Coordinates of C-alpha atoms in Angstrom, one line a residue:
X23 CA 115.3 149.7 9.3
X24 CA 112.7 152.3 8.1
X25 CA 113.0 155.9 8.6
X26 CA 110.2 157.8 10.7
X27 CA 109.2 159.3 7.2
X28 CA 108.8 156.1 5.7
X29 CA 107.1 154.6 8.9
X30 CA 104.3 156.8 8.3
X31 CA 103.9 156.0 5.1
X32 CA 104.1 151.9 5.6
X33 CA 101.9 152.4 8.6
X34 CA 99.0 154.6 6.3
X35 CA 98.6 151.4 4.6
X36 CA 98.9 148.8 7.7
X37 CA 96.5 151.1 9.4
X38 CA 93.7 151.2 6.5
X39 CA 93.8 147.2 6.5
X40 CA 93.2 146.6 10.4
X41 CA 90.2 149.4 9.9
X42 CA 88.7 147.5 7.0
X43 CA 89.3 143.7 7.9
X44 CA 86.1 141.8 8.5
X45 CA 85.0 142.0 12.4
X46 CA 85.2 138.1 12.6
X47 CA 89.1 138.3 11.5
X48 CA 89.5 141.3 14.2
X49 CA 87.8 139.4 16.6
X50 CA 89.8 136.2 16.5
X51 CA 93.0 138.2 16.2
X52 CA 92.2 140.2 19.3
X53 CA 91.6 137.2 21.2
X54 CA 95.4 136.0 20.5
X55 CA 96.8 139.4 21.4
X56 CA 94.7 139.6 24.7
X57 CA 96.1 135.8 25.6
X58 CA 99.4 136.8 24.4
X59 CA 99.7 140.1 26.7
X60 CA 98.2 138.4 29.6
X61 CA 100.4 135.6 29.2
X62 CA 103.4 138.3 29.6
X63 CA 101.5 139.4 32.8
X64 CA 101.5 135.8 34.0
X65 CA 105.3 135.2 33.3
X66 CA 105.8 139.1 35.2
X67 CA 103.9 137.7 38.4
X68 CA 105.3 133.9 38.4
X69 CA 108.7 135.7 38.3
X70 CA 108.4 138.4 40.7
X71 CA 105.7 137.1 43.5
X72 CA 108.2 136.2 46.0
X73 CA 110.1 139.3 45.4
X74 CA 110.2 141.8 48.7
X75 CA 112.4 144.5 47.0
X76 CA 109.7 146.4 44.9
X77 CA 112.3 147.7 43.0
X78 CA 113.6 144.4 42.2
X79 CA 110.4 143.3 41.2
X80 CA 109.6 145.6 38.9
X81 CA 113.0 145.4 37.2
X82 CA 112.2 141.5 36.8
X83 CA 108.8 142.3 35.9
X84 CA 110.2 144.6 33.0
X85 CA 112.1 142.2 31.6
X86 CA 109.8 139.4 31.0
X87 CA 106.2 141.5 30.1
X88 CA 107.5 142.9 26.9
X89 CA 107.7 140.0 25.4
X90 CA 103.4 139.4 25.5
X91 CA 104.3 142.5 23.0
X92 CA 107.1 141.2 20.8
X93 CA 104.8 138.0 20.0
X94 CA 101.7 140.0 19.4
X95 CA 103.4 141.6 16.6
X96 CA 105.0 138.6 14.6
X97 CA 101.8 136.4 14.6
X98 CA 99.9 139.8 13.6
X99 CA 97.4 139.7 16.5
X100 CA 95.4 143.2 17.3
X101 CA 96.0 144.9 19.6
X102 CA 93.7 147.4 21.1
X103 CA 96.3 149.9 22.4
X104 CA 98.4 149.9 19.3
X105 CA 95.7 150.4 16.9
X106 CA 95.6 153.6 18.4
X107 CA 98.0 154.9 16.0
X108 CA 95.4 154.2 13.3
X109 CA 94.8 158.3 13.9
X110 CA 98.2 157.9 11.3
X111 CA 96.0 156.4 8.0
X112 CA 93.0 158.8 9.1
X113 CA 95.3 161.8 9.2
X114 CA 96.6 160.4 5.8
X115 CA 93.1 159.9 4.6
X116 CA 93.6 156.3 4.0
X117 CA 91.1 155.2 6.7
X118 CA 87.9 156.8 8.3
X119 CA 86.7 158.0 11.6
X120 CA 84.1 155.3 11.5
X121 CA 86.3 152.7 10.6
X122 CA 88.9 153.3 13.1
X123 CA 86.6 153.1 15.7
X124 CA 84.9 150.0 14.8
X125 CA 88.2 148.4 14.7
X126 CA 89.4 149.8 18.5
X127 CA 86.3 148.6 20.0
X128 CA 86.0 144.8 18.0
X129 CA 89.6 144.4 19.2
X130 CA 89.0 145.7 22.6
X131 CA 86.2 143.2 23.0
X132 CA 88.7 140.3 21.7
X133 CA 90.8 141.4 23.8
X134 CA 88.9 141.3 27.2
X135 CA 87.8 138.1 25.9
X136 CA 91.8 136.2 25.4
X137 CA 92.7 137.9 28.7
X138 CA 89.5 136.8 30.9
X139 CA 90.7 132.9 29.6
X140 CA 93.6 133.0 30.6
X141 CA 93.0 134.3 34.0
X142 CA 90.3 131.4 34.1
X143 CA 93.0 129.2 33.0
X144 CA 95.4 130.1 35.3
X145 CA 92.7 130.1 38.6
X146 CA 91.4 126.4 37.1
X147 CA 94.6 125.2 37.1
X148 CA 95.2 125.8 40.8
X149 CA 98.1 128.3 40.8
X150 CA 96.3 130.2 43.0
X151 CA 96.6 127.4 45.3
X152 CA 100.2 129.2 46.3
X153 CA 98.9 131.3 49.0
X154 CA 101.7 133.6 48.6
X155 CA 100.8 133.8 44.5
X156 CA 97.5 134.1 45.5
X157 CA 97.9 137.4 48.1
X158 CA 100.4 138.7 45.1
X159 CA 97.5 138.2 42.8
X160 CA 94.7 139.8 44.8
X161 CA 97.2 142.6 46.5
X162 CA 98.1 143.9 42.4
X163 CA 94.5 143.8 41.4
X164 CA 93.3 145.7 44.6
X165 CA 96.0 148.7 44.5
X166 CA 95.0 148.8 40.4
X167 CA 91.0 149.7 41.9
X168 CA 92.1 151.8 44.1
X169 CA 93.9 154.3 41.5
X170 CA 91.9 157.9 41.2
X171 CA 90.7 158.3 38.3
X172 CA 93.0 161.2 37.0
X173 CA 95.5 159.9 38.4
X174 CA 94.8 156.5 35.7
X175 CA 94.4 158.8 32.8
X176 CA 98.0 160.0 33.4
X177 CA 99.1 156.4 33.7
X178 CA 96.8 155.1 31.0
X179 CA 98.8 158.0 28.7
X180 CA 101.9 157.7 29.8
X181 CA 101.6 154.1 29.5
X182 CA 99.9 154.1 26.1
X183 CA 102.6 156.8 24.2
X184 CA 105.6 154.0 25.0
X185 CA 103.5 150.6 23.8
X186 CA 103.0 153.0 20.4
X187 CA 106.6 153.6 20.6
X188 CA 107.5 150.1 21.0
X189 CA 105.1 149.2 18.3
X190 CA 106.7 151.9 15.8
X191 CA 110.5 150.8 16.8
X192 CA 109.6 147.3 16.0
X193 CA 107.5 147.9 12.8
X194 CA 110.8 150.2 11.6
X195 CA 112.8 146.8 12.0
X196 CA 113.2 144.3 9.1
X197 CA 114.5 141.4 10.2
X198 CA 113.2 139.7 14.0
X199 CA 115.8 140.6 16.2
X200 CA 115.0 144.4 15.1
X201 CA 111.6 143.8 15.8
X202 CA 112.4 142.3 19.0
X203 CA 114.4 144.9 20.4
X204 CA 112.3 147.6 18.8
X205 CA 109.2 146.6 21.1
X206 CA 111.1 145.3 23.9
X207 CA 112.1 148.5 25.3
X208 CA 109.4 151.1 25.2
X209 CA 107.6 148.4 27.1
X210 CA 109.9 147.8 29.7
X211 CA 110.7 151.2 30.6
X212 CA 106.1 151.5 31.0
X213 CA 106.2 148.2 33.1
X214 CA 108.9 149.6 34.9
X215 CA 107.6 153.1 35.4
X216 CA 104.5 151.5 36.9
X217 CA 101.9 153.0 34.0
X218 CA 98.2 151.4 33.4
X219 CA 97.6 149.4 30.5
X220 CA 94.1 148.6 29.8
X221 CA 94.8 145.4 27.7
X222 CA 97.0 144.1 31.0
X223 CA 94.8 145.0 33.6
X224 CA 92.0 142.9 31.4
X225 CA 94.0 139.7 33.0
X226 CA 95.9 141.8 36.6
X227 CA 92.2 142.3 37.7
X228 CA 90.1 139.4 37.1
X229 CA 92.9 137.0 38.4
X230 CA 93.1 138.9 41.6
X231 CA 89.6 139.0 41.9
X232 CA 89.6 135.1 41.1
X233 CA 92.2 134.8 43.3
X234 CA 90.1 136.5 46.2
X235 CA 87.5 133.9 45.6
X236 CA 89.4 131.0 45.8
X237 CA 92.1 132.0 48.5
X238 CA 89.1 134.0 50.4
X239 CA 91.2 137.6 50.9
X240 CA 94.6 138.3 52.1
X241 CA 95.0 139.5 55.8
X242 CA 96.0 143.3 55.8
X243 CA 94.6 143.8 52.3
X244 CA 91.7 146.5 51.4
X245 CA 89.1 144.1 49.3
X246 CA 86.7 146.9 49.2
X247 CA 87.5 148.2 46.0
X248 CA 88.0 144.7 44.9
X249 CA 85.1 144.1 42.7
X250 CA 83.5 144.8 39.6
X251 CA 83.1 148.6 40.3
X252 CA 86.4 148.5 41.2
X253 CA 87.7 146.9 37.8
X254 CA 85.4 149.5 35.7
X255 CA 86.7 152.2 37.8
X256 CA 90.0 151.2 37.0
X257 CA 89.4 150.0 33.5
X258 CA 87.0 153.3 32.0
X259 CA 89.8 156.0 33.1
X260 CA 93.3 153.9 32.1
X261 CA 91.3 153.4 28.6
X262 CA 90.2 157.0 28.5
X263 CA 94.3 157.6 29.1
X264 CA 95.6 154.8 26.6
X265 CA 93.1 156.3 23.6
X266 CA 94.5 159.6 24.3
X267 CA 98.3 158.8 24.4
X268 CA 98.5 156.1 21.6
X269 CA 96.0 158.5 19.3
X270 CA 97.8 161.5 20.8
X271 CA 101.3 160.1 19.7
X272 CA 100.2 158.5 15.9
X273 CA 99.2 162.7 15.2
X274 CA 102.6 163.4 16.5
X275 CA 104.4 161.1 14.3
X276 CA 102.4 162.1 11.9
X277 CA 102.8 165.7 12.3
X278 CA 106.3 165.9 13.0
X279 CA 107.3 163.6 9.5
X280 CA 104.8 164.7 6.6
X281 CA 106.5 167.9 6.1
X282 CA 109.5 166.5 4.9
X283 CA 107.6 164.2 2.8
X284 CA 106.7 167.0 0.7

């Protein structure tokens, strides 16, 4: 595997490609890793729904959402919480402000856009037909609104500073179970921790809010919040959170293994 020092180093150069790839490439790419995460959230719910032990269900949860991670990185999609640790090739002048933050917000767009069809998929197919999918649906999108706002920045960073993690564990690895196990873990241990992850919530939100629509509500269930005030005032602070901890942990890296390059 690669060393922390050489890590930085590799991901300089990874970084100053995703900042100056052509926006139709980033777009396309972002799409994949948007279906690709959202399809981990869809294999989390399908697994977990009928679940009554929270606990239980966040363990089984855990276990299957990492891999929407693990497949975003061997087909080389972008992802918009991961190419936060661009802050590595600007801090190694390899990549510019500018640059970095045209690619975070073409991905992020992309992104929004492979998670919304899914959720379409998934509601046009008529899995929310299951009332009891359908409530678990609507009842995880609701409780996501209903977050304060600092309380999603904490979550958003929190969150955000393990995905890098996974992201640098399974770049270090050279062969695909390394790579596997590298991103599989940080991940679990955020899904299991119950942190906000902007790129998931692009699918947990509108499929609870399609859910709502097709199912009409679920008895005992606080819809207020439910809506598309609700989904920005979830989705604004949890991005706010997941910029600061994946930028926040690249300048760490960074920080903490340029000296002994030198």
């Amino acid at each position: 595997m690669l060393s922390p020092v050489e890590f930085v180093d590799f991901y300089a150069q990874v970084g100053a490609k995703k900042s100056a790839n052509s926006a139709g490439r980033l777009f396309l790419a972002a799409i994949l890793a948007g279906f690709l995460i959202a399809s981990g959230a869809v294999a989390a719910s399908t697994a977990s729904y009928g679940l009554e032990n929270a606990s239980v269900a966040r363990v089984v949860s855990g276990l299957l959402f990492p891999f929407g991670l693990i497949m975003v990185i061997i087909t080389g999609a972008e992802l918009f919480t991961g190419n936060c640790m661009i802050t590595i090739s600007m801090l190694e002048k390899k990549a510019s402000l500018a640059g970095m933050i045209r690619n975070l917000v073409i991905v992020y767009l992309g992104n929004f856009a492979g998670s919304l069809l899914l959720a379409a998929a998934v509601a046009y197919s008529g899995t929310f037909s299951n009332d009891a999918m359908a409530a678990y649906a609507i009842r995880t999108a609701a409780n996501k609104c209903a977050i304060p706002f600092g309380r999603a920045v904490v979550l958003g960073i929190l969150c955000n500073v393990l995905v890098c993690a996974g992201v640098m564990c399974s770049l270090c690895g050279k062969d695909l179970p390394g790579r596997a196990v590298g991103a599989f873990v940080p991940v679990s241990f955020f899904v299991i921790g119950g942190f906000e992850h902007c790129v998931a919530n692009m699918y947990y939100i509108p499929a609870g809010l399609l859910a709502a629509s097709v199912s009409g509500g679920v008895q005992g269930v606080d819809l207020s919040t439910l809506n598309l005030t609700g989904f920005l005032s979830n989705m604004i602070p949890v991005t706010i959170g997941n910029i600061i901890g994946g930028c926040g942990f690249g300048a760490l890296i960074w920080a903490a293994q340029k000296p002994a390059k030198t």
